[in-house]
GROMACS .gro file of C-alpha atoms in nm:
model
  217
    1MET     CA    1   0.007   0.003   0.001
    2LYS     CA    2   0.120   0.347  -0.092
    3THR     CA    3   0.212   0.597   0.184
    4THR     CA    4  -0.008   0.893   0.248
    5LEU     CA    5   0.126   1.237   0.236
    6THR     CA    6   0.077   1.266   0.620
    7GLU     CA    7   0.266   0.927   0.670
    8GLU     CA    8   0.549   1.076   0.453
    9ASN     CA    9   0.575   1.390   0.666
   10TYR     CA   10   0.582   1.199   0.970
   11LEU     CA   11   0.860   0.965   0.827
   12LYS     CA   12   1.076   1.261   0.721
   13ALA     CA   13   1.047   1.413   1.067
   14LEU     CA   14   1.187   1.064   1.218
   15PHE     CA   15   1.463   1.093   0.984
   16HIS     CA   16   1.563   1.438   1.107
   17VAL     CA   17   1.459   1.410   1.486
   18VAL     CA   18   1.569   1.048   1.576
   19ASP     CA   19   1.898   1.029   1.769
   20HIS     CA   20   2.218   0.816   1.704
   21GLU     CA   21   2.049   0.506   1.868
   22GLY     CA   22   1.748   0.520   1.652
   23LYS     CA   23   1.512   0.660   1.938
   24VAL     CA   24   1.284   0.969   1.947
   25THR     CA   25   1.019   1.072   2.195
   26ILE     CA   26   0.644   1.155   2.100
   27ASN     CA   27   0.730   1.508   2.252
   28GLU     CA   28   1.016   1.565   2.037
   29LEU     CA   29   0.815   1.454   1.716
   30SER     CA   30   0.522   1.697   1.849
   31LYS     CA   31   0.753   2.003   1.878
   32PHE     CA   32   0.918   1.928   1.527
   33LEU     CA   33   0.613   1.895   1.336
   34ASN     CA   34   0.409   2.146   1.523
   35VAL     CA   35   0.139   1.878   1.586
   36LYS     CA   36  -0.045   1.802   1.903
   37MET     CA   37   0.091   1.504   2.089
   38PRO     CA   38  -0.223   1.288   2.068
   39SER     CA   39  -0.220   1.304   1.697
   40VAL     CA   40   0.152   1.226   1.682
   41ASN     CA   41   0.072   0.929   1.930
   42ASN     CA   42  -0.203   0.777   1.707
   43MET     CA   43   0.030   0.814   1.412
   44MET     CA   44   0.318   0.622   1.571
   45LYS     CA   45   0.053   0.344   1.669
   46LYS     CA   46   0.000   0.315   1.292
   47PHE     CA   47   0.373   0.304   1.229
   48ALA     CA   48   0.414   0.010   1.470
   49ASP     CA   49   0.161  -0.173   1.292
   50LYS     CA   50   0.372  -0.118   0.972
   51SER     CA   51   0.660  -0.222   1.171
   52TRP     CA   52   0.828   0.122   1.124
   53VAL     CA   53   0.869   0.191   1.476
   54ILE     CA   54   0.857  -0.003   1.807
   55TYR     CA   55   0.586   0.141   2.027
   56GLU     CA   56   0.614   0.113   2.397
   57THR     CA   57   0.378   0.314   2.628
   58TYR     CA   58   0.599   0.586   2.822
   59LYS     CA   59   0.908   0.477   2.644
   60PRO     CA   60   1.120   0.650   2.348
   61LEU     CA   61   1.005   0.528   2.019
   62ARG     CA   62   1.264   0.307   1.840
   63VAL     CA   63   1.281   0.330   1.476
   64THR     CA   64   1.329  -0.007   1.293
   65GLU     CA   65   1.556  -0.067   1.004
   66LYS     CA   66   1.239  -0.071   0.783
   67GLY     CA   67   1.119   0.245   0.918
   68ARG     CA   68   1.463   0.402   0.877
   69ARG     CA   69   1.475   0.284   0.503
   70GLU     CA   70   1.118   0.445   0.453
   71ALA     CA   71   1.213   0.759   0.610
   72ALA     CA   72   1.537   0.779   0.394
   73LEU     CA   73   1.333   0.712   0.073
   74VAL     CA   74   1.113   1.012   0.127
   75VAL     CA   75   1.435   1.241   0.210
   76ARG     CA   76   1.587   1.092  -0.106
   77LYS     CA   77   1.297   1.221  -0.324
   78HIS     CA   78   1.312   1.579  -0.165
   79ARG     CA   79   1.696   1.614  -0.186
   80LEU     CA   80   1.701   1.479  -0.547
   81THR     CA   81   1.430   1.717  -0.636
   82GLU     CA   82   1.614   2.020  -0.487
   83MET     CA   83   1.910   1.918  -0.670
   84PHE     CA   84   1.732   1.881  -1.016
   85LEU     CA   85   1.580   2.233  -0.966
   86VAL     CA   86   1.919   2.380  -0.902
   87LYS     CA   87   2.126   2.189  -1.162
   88LYS     CA   88   1.873   2.154  -1.443
   89MET     CA   89   1.626   2.439  -1.405
   90ASN     CA   90   1.877   2.714  -1.270
   91PHE     CA   91   1.668   2.773  -0.942
   92GLY     CA   92   1.869   2.936  -0.658
   93TRP     CA   93   1.929   2.720  -0.342
   94GLU     CA   94   1.729   2.932  -0.163
   95ASN     CA   95   1.409   2.878  -0.381
   96VAL     CA   96   1.383   2.490  -0.402
   97HIS     CA   97   1.258   2.382  -0.077
   98GLU     CA   98   0.892   2.456  -0.098
   99ILE     CA   99   0.871   2.319  -0.441
  100ALA     CA  100   1.066   1.994  -0.332
  101GLU     CA  101   0.792   1.983  -0.032
  102GLN     CA  102   0.530   1.938  -0.285
  103LEU     CA  103   0.701   1.709  -0.559
  104GLU     CA  104   0.849   1.473  -0.278
  105HIS     CA  105   0.504   1.319  -0.244
  106VAL     CA  106   0.502   1.174  -0.612
  107HIS     CA  107   0.491   0.802  -0.575
  108SER     CA  108   0.672   0.668  -0.898
  109GLN     CA  109   1.049   0.548  -0.777
  110VAL     CA  110   1.120   0.526  -1.142
  111PHE     CA  111   1.065   0.898  -1.181
  112PHE     CA  112   1.312   0.976  -0.917
  113ASP     CA  113   1.558   0.706  -1.031
  114LYS     CA  114   1.565   0.875  -1.366
  115MET     CA  115   1.599   1.204  -1.197
  116ASP     CA  116   1.893   1.058  -1.032
  117GLU     CA  117   2.046   0.911  -1.360
  118ILE     CA  118   2.007   1.254  -1.529
  119LEU     CA  119   2.196   1.435  -1.258
  120ASP     CA  120   2.471   1.163  -1.270
  121TYR     CA  121   2.396   1.023  -0.928
  122PRO     CA  122   2.497   1.306  -0.688
  123LYS     CA  123   2.589   1.237  -0.352
  124PHE     CA  124   2.456   1.568  -0.209
  125ASP     CA  125   2.178   1.816  -0.239
  126PRO     CA  126   2.243   2.180  -0.292
  127HIS     CA  127   2.252   2.265   0.062
  128GLY     CA  128   2.540   1.987   0.118
  129GLU     CA  129   2.304   1.726   0.277
  130PRO     CA  130   2.366   1.360   0.174
  131ILE     CA  131   2.115   1.222  -0.061
  132PRO     CA  132   2.009   0.865   0.034
  133ASP     CA  133   2.049   0.608  -0.246
  134LYS     CA  134   1.748   0.402  -0.389
  135ASP     CA  135   1.810   0.144  -0.102
  136GLY     CA  136   1.803   0.397   0.141
  137ASN     CA  137   2.163   0.412   0.250
  138ILE     CA  138   2.328   0.742   0.319
  139ILE     CA  139   2.667   0.867   0.360
  140SER     CA  140   2.794   0.978   0.686
  141GLN     CA  141   2.977   1.298   0.717
  142ASP     CA  142   3.228   1.416   0.973
  143LEU     CA  143   3.122   1.800   1.002
  144GLN     CA  144   3.137   2.056   1.286
  145LYS     CA  145   2.971   2.392   1.346
  146LEU     CA  146   3.155   2.691   1.230
  147SER     CA  147   3.103   2.835   1.562
  148ASN     CA  148   3.331   2.565   1.704
  149CYS     CA  149   3.628   2.647   1.497
  150LYS     CA  150   3.922   2.848   1.637
  151VAL     CA  151   4.106   3.161   1.517
  152GLY     CA  152   4.360   3.060   1.250
  153GLU     CA  153   4.175   2.752   1.133
  154THR     CA  154   4.091   2.714   0.749
  155VAL     CA  155   3.781   2.515   0.687
  156VAL     CA  156   3.560   2.405   0.385
  157PHE     CA  157   3.195   2.485   0.384
  158ALA     CA  158   2.997   2.177   0.362
  159SER     CA  159   2.657   2.210   0.462
  160VAL     CA  160   2.381   2.400   0.638
  161THR     CA  161   2.132   2.312   0.899
  162LEU     CA  162   1.886   2.562   0.817
  163SER     CA  163   1.745   2.594   0.478
  164ASP     CA  164   1.498   2.875   0.497
  165ASP     CA  165   1.519   3.138   0.235
  166ALA     CA  166   1.620   3.433   0.463
  167PHE     CA  167   1.940   3.246   0.593
  168LEU     CA  168   2.031   3.120   0.234
  169ASN     CA  169   1.993   3.467   0.091
  170TYR     CA  170   2.223   3.599   0.391
  171LEU     CA  171   2.479   3.355   0.285
  172THR     CA  172   2.444   3.416  -0.101
  173GLU     CA  173   2.486   3.798  -0.040
  174ARG     CA  174   2.821   3.735   0.136
  175ASN     CA  175   2.920   3.510  -0.169
  176LEU     CA  176   2.929   3.228   0.099
  177LEU     CA  177   2.839   2.906  -0.102
  178LEU     CA  178   2.923   2.533  -0.055
  179ASN     CA  179   3.295   2.413  -0.079
  180THR     CA  180   3.414   2.775  -0.017
  181LYS     CA  181   3.735   2.790   0.179
  182ILE     CA  182   3.685   2.993   0.520
  183LYS     CA  183   3.962   3.111   0.729
  184ILE     CA  184   3.874   3.223   1.096
  185VAL     CA  185   4.034   3.563   1.149
  186LYS     CA  186   3.864   3.675   1.473
  187ILE     CA  187   3.587   3.576   1.720
  188GLU     CA  188   3.444   3.858   1.929
  189ASP     CA  189   3.438   3.797   2.313
  190PHE     CA  190   3.118   3.994   2.352
  191ASP     CA  191   2.878   3.839   2.122
  192LYS     CA  192   3.084   3.563   1.970
  193SER     CA  193   3.043   3.709   1.617
  194VAL     CA  194   3.306   3.577   1.383
  195THR     CA  195   3.525   3.761   1.125
  196ILE     CA  196   3.601   3.508   0.828
  197GLU     CA  197   3.826   3.563   0.521
  198ILE     CA  198   3.698   3.417   0.183
  199SER     CA  199   3.856   3.465  -0.140
  200GLY     CA  200   4.061   3.751  -0.011
  201LYS     CA  201   3.746   3.951   0.151
  202THR     CA  202   3.653   3.972   0.494
  203GLU     CA  203   3.313   3.902   0.627
  204ILE     CA  204   3.150   3.929   0.979
  205LEU     CA  205   2.891   3.657   1.073
  206SER     CA  206   2.672   3.652   1.380
  207LYS     CA  207   2.690   3.370   1.614
  208LYS     CA  208   2.345   3.246   1.509
  209ALA     CA  209   2.474   3.212   1.144
  210THR     CA  210   2.792   3.036   1.249
  211GLU     CA  211   2.592   2.787   1.453
  212LYS     CA  212   2.396   2.684   1.135
  213ILE     CA  213   2.699   2.633   0.885
  214LEU     CA  214   2.868   2.304   0.886
  215VAL     CA  215   3.214   2.278   0.780
  216LYS     CA  216   3.504   2.023   0.733
  217HIS     CA  217   3.883   2.026   0.730
   0.00000   0.00000   0.00000
């Protein structure tokens, strides 16, 4: 049986909220989805019937391997769509999230496999997030927040943890794009804003921004 739009939204939430042990609470899902806890509780009981989660009263949910794969496949559709919009339709990275939210609910796997082929099987989406393969496998990355870097370090901008339009425009205006080399020049004691050097120019980033930027060495 095909998954419903609502089920896919819950699956995607599980993908983003679950911890490294595959556990998540009803309360965490409720906050992430901005949905009342009784509704989340009822949906998780349905997920348990499908063997996507292990549901025990008053205990954290445990996502099964089957559930993890289902969640990863929804995320795959979303991230492939974002990449297609950027690479083949010339959308800006700040303009693709909402469109992908709509197209991710197309059920044809052949459609997305063809999209993957046309894009030459990309490993990452426009925001640097790994794209699961058609079996739900995903690349693990060793990234850290820019806010955790020290003065003098040079790192590479690898991903963002926030993909809303305002933040991505903020980065674009500063010519801060994926794979850009960033040198940490100064960290203000007062507000922890960070002065960086990119392509010979300096920019000042707020602490809030540096916490949303993920980098690698």
